[in-house]
Coordinates of C-alpha atoms and ligand atoms in Angstrom, one line a residue:
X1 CA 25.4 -26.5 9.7
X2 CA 25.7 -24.4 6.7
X3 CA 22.6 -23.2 4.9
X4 CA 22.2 -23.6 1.1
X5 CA 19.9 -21.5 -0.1
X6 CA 18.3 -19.7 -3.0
X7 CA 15.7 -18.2 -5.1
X8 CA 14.4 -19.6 -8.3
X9 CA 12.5 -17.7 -10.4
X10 CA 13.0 -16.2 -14.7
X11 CA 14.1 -14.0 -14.5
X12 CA 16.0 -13.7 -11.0
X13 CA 18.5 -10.6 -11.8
X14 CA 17.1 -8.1 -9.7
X15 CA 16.0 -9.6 -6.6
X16 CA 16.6 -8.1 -3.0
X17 CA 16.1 -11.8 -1.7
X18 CA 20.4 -12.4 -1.3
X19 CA 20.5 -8.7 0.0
X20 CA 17.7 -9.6 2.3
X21 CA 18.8 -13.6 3.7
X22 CA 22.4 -12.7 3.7
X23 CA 21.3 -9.7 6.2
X24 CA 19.5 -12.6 8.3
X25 CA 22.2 -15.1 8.1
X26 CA 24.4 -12.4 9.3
X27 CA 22.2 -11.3 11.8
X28 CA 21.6 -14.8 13.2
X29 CA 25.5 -15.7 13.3
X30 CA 24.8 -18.7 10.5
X31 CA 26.5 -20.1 8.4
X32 CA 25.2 -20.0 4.5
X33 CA 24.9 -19.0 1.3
X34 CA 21.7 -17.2 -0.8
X35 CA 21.9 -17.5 -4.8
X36 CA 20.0 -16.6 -7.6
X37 CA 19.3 -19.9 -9.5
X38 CA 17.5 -18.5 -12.9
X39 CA 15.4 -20.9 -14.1
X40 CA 14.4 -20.7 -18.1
X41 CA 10.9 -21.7 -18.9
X42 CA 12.2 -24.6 -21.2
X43 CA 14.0 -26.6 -18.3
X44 CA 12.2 -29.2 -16.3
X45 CA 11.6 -28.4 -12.8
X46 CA 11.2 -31.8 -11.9
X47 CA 15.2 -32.1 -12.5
X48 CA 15.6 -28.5 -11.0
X49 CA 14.7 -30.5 -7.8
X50 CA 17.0 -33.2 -8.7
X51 CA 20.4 -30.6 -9.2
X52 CA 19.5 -28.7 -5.9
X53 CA 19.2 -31.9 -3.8
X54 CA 22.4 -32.8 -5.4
X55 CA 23.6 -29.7 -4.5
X56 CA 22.4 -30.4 -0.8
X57 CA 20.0 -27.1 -0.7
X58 CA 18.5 -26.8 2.6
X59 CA 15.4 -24.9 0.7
X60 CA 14.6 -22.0 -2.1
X61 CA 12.2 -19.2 -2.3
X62 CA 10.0 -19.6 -5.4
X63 CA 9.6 -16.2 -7.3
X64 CA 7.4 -15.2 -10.8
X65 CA 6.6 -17.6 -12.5
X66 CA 7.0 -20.5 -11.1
X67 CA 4.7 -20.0 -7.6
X68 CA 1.8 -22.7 -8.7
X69 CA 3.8 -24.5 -11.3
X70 CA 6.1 -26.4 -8.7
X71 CA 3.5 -27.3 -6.4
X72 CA 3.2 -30.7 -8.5
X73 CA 6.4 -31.6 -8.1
X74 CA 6.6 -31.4 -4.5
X75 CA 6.1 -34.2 -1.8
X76 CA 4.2 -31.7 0.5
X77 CA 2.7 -29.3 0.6
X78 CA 1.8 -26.5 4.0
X79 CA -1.7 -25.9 4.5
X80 CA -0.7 -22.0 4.3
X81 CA 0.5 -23.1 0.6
X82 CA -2.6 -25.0 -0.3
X83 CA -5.1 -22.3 0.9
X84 CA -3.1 -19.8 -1.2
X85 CA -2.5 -22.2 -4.5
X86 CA 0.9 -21.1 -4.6
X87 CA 4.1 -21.4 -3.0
X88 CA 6.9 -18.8 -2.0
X89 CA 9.3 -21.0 0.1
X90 CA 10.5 -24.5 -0.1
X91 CA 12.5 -26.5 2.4
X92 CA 13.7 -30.1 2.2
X93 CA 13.1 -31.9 5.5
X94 CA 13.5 -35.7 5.9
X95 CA 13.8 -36.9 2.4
X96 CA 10.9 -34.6 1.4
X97 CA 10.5 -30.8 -0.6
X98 CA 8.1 -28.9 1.3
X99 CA 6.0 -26.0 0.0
X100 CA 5.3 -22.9 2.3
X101 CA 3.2 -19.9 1.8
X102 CA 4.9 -16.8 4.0
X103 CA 3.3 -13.3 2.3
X104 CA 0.0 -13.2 4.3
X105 CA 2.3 -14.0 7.5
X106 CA 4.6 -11.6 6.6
X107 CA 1.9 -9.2 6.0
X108 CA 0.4 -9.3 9.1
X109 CA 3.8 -9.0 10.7
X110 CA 4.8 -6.2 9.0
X111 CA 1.7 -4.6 10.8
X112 CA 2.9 -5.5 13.9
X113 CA 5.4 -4.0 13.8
X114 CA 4.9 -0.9 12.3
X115 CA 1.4 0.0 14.1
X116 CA 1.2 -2.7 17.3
X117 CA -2.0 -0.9 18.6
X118 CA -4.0 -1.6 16.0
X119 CA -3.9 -5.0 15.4
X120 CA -4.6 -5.8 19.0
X121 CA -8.0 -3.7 18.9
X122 CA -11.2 -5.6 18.5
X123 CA -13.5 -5.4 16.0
X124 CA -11.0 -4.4 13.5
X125 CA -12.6 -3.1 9.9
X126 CA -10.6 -4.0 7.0
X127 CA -10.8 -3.9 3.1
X128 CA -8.3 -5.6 1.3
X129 CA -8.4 -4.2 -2.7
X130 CA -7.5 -6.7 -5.6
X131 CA -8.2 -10.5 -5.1
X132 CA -5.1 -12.2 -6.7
X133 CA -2.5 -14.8 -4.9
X134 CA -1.7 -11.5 -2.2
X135 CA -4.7 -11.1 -1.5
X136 CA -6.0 -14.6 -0.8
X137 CA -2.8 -15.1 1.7
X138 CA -3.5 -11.6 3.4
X139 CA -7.3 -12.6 3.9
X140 CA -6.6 -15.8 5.5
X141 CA -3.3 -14.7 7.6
X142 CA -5.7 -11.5 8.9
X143 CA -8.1 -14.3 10.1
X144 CA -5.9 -15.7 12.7
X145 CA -6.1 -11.9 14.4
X146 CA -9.0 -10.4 16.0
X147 CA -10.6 -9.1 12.6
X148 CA -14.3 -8.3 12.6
X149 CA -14.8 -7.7 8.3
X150 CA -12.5 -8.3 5.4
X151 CA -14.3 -5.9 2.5
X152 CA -13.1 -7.4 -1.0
X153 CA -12.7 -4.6 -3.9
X154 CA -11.8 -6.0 -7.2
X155 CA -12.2 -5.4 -10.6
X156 CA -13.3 -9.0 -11.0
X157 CA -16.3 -9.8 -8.5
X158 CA -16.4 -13.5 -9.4
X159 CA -12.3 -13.3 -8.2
X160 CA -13.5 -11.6 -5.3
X161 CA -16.0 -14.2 -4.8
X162 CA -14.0 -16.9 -4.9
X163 CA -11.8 -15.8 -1.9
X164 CA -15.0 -14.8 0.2
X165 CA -15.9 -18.4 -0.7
X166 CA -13.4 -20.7 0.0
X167 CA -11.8 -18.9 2.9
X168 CA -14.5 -17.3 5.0
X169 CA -15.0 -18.7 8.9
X170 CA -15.9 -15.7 11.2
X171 CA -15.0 -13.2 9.8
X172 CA -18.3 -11.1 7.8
X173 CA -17.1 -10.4 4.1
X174 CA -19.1 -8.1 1.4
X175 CA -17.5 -7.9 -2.1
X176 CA -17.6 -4.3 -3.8
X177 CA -16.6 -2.7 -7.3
X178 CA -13.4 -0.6 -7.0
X179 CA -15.8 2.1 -7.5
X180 CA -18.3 1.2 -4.9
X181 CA -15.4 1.1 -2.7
X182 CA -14.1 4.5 -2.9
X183 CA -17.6 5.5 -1.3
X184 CA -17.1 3.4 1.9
X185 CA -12.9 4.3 3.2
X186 CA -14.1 5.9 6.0
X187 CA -15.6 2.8 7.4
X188 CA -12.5 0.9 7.9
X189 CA -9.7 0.8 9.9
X190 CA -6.9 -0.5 7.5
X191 CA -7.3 -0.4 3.8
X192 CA -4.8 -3.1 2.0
X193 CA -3.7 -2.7 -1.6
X194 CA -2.8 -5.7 -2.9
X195 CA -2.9 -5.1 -6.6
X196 CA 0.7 -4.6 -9.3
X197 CA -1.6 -1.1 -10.4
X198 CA 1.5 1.6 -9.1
X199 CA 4.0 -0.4 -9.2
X200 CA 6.7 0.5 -11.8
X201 CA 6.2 1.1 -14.8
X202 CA 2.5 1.5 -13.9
X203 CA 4.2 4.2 -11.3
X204 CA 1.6 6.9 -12.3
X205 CA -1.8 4.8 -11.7
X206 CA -3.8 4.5 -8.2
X207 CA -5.8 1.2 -7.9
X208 CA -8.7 3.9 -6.3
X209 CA -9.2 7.5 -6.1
X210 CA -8.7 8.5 -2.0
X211 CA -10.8 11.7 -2.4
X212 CA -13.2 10.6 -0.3
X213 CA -11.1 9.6 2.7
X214 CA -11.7 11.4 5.8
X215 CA -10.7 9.4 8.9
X216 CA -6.8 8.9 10.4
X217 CA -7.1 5.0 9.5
X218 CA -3.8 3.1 8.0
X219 CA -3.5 2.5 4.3
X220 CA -0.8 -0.1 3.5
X221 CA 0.2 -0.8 0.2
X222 CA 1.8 -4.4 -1.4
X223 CA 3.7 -2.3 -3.8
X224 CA 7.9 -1.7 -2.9
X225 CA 9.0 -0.6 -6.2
X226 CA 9.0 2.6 -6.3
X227 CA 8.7 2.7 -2.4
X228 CA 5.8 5.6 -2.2
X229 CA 3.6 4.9 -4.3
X230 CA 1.1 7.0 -5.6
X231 CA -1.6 5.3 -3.9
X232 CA 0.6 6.2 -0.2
X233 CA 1.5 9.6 -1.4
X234 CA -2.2 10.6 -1.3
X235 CA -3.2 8.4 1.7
X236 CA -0.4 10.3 3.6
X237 CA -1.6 14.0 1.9
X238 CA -4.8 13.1 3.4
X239 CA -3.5 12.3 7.1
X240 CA -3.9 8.6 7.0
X241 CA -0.8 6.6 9.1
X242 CA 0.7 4.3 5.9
X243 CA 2.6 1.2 5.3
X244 CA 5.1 0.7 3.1
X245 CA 5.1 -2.9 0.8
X246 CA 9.3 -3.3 1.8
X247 CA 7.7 -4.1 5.5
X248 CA 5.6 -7.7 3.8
X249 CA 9.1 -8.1 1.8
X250 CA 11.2 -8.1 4.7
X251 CA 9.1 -10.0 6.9
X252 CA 7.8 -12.8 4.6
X253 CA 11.8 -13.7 4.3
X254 CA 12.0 -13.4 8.1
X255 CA 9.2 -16.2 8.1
X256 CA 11.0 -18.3 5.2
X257 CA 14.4 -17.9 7.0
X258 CA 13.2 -19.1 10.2
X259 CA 11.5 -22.1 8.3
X260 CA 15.0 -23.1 7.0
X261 CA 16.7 -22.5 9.8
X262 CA 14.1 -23.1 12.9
X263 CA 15.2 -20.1 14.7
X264 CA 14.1 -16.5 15.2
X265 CA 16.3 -13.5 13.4
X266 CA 15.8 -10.0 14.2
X267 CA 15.2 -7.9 11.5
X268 CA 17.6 -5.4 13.3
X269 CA 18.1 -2.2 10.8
X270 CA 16.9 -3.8 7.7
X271 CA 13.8 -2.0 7.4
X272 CA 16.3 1.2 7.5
X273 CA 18.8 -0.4 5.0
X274 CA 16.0 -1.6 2.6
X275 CA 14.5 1.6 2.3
X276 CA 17.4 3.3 1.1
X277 CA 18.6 0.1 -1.2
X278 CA 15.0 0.9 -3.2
X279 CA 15.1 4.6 -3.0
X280 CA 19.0 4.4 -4.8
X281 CA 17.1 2.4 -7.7
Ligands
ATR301 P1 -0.8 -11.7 -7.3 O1 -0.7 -13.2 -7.3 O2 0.5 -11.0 -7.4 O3 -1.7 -11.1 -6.3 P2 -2.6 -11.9 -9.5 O4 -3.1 -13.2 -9.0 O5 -2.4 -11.7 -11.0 O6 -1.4 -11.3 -8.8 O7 -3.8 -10.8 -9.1 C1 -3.7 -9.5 -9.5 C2 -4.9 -8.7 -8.9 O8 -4.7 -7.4 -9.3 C3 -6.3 -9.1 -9.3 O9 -7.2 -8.8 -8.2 C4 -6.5 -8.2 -10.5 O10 -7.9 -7.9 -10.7 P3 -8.9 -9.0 -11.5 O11 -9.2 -10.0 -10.5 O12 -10.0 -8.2 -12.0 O13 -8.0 -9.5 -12.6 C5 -5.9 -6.9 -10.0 N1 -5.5 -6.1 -11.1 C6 -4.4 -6.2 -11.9 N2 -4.3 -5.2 -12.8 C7 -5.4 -4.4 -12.6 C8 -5.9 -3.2 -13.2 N3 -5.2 -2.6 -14.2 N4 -7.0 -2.7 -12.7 C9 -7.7 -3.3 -11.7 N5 -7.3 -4.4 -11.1 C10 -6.1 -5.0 -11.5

């Protein structure tokens, strides 16, 4: 079998996604092929899906800004996707395109794998800052673990609201200002950032001041680019363990590439080999 795969996205140029699957398809011993299919905002992608069966893809990621817009146009879609309202990964099985969601999953993966002990404590106390498309996957993939509270910050309650809303089953939820919250870190064990604030150019801004934060408790951030941000910087200045956003990058692909290809890959020294690919740009 040899896998056709891709991203589409506008614009596409700068993507670590064919670094990142050609790693996998390597490290699986596959067969395949990951482009960069730039889509311009003018063309249909209705007949984008009609050129990439054509082209017999086996699936695509979908990138900026085309994560809710293709939902339409495909036959079915995940419950992962629909929770989120918006899709990252498609594959076509059976006749059919097939929307995915993998961030939250990769997320929580990342985690894993970075800090194993925590995740399999009890009671776990969490606030996840910003309430956008990350956050919503985050909130529902942390559900599936043993997590106690989910604490929204946003600068938007009513977006904070809405998640709380639509996806809260056991776990207890309060919604705070991003002010409010800077009163309350030392209540949780992991504090998410899910927000673009820190990323570049924004490289010089912090979602929320970390004066106050006093216990060893993990602060992860969504951010890769620059790959400490800010927001880490002073998390790590002030003892906390931290997680780096290349980790959710590198494991929502692993989730994507096994969805294509319905095997496991290792992530062998990728997490290694990313690092230094962002700290060279
Ligand atoms: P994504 O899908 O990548 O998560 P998004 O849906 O645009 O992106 O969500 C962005 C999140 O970042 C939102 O929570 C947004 O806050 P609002 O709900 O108030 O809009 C938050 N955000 C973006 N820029 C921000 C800023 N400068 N200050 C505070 N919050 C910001």
């Amino acid at each position: 079998m040899f896998y056709q795969l891709g991203l589409i996205g506008y614009p596409v140029e700068h993507s670590l996604s064919p670094w990142i699957h050609q790693s996998f398809l390597k490290n699986a011993h596959l067969q395949g092929r990951y482009d960069l299919i730039e889509v311009h905002p003018e063309k249909s992608l209705g007949d984008i899906l009609i050129e990439l069966k054509e082209q017999h893809y086996t699936g695509f990621n979908v990138t900026v800004p085309y994560k809710q817009k293709i939902m339409p146009y495909l036959d079915k879609i995940d419950t992962s996707a629909e929770h989120i309202g918006a899709v990252n990964t498609v594959i076509y099985r059976d006749g059919n395109w097939i929307g995915y969601n993998t961030d939250g999953f990769g997320f929580v993966r990342a985690l894993e794998y970075r800090y194993p002990e925590v995740i399999e404590k009890t009671n776990i106390q969490v606030l996840l800052i910003g309430a956008g498309g990350a956050a919503r996957g985050i909130y529902a993939a942390l559900q599936m673990k043993d997590v106690e509270r989910i604490d929204i910050a946003n600068r938007t309650r009513t977006n904070a609201l809405k998640i709380a809303k639509q996806d809260q089953t056991k776990v207890k939820t309060d919604i705070y200002s991003l002010e409010e919250s800077e009163k309350r870190l030392n209540q949780y064990d992991i504090i998410i950032q899910t927000t673009d604030v820190g990323m570049k150019p924004k490289q010089h801004k912090s979602i929320i001041s970390l004066q106050n934060l006093e216990q060893p408790n993990i602060i992860c951030d969504i951010v890769y680019q620059p790959i400490s941000t800010n927001f880490l910087k002073n998390a790590k200045q002030r003892g906390a363990k931290i997680l780096q956003g290349h980790l959710m990058l590198l494991f929502q692909a692993q989730r994507a590439f096994e969805i294509w290809t319905n095997q496991a890959v290792s992530i062998g020294k990728m997490d290694e080999q990313l690092k230094q690919l962002l700290e060279g740009r």
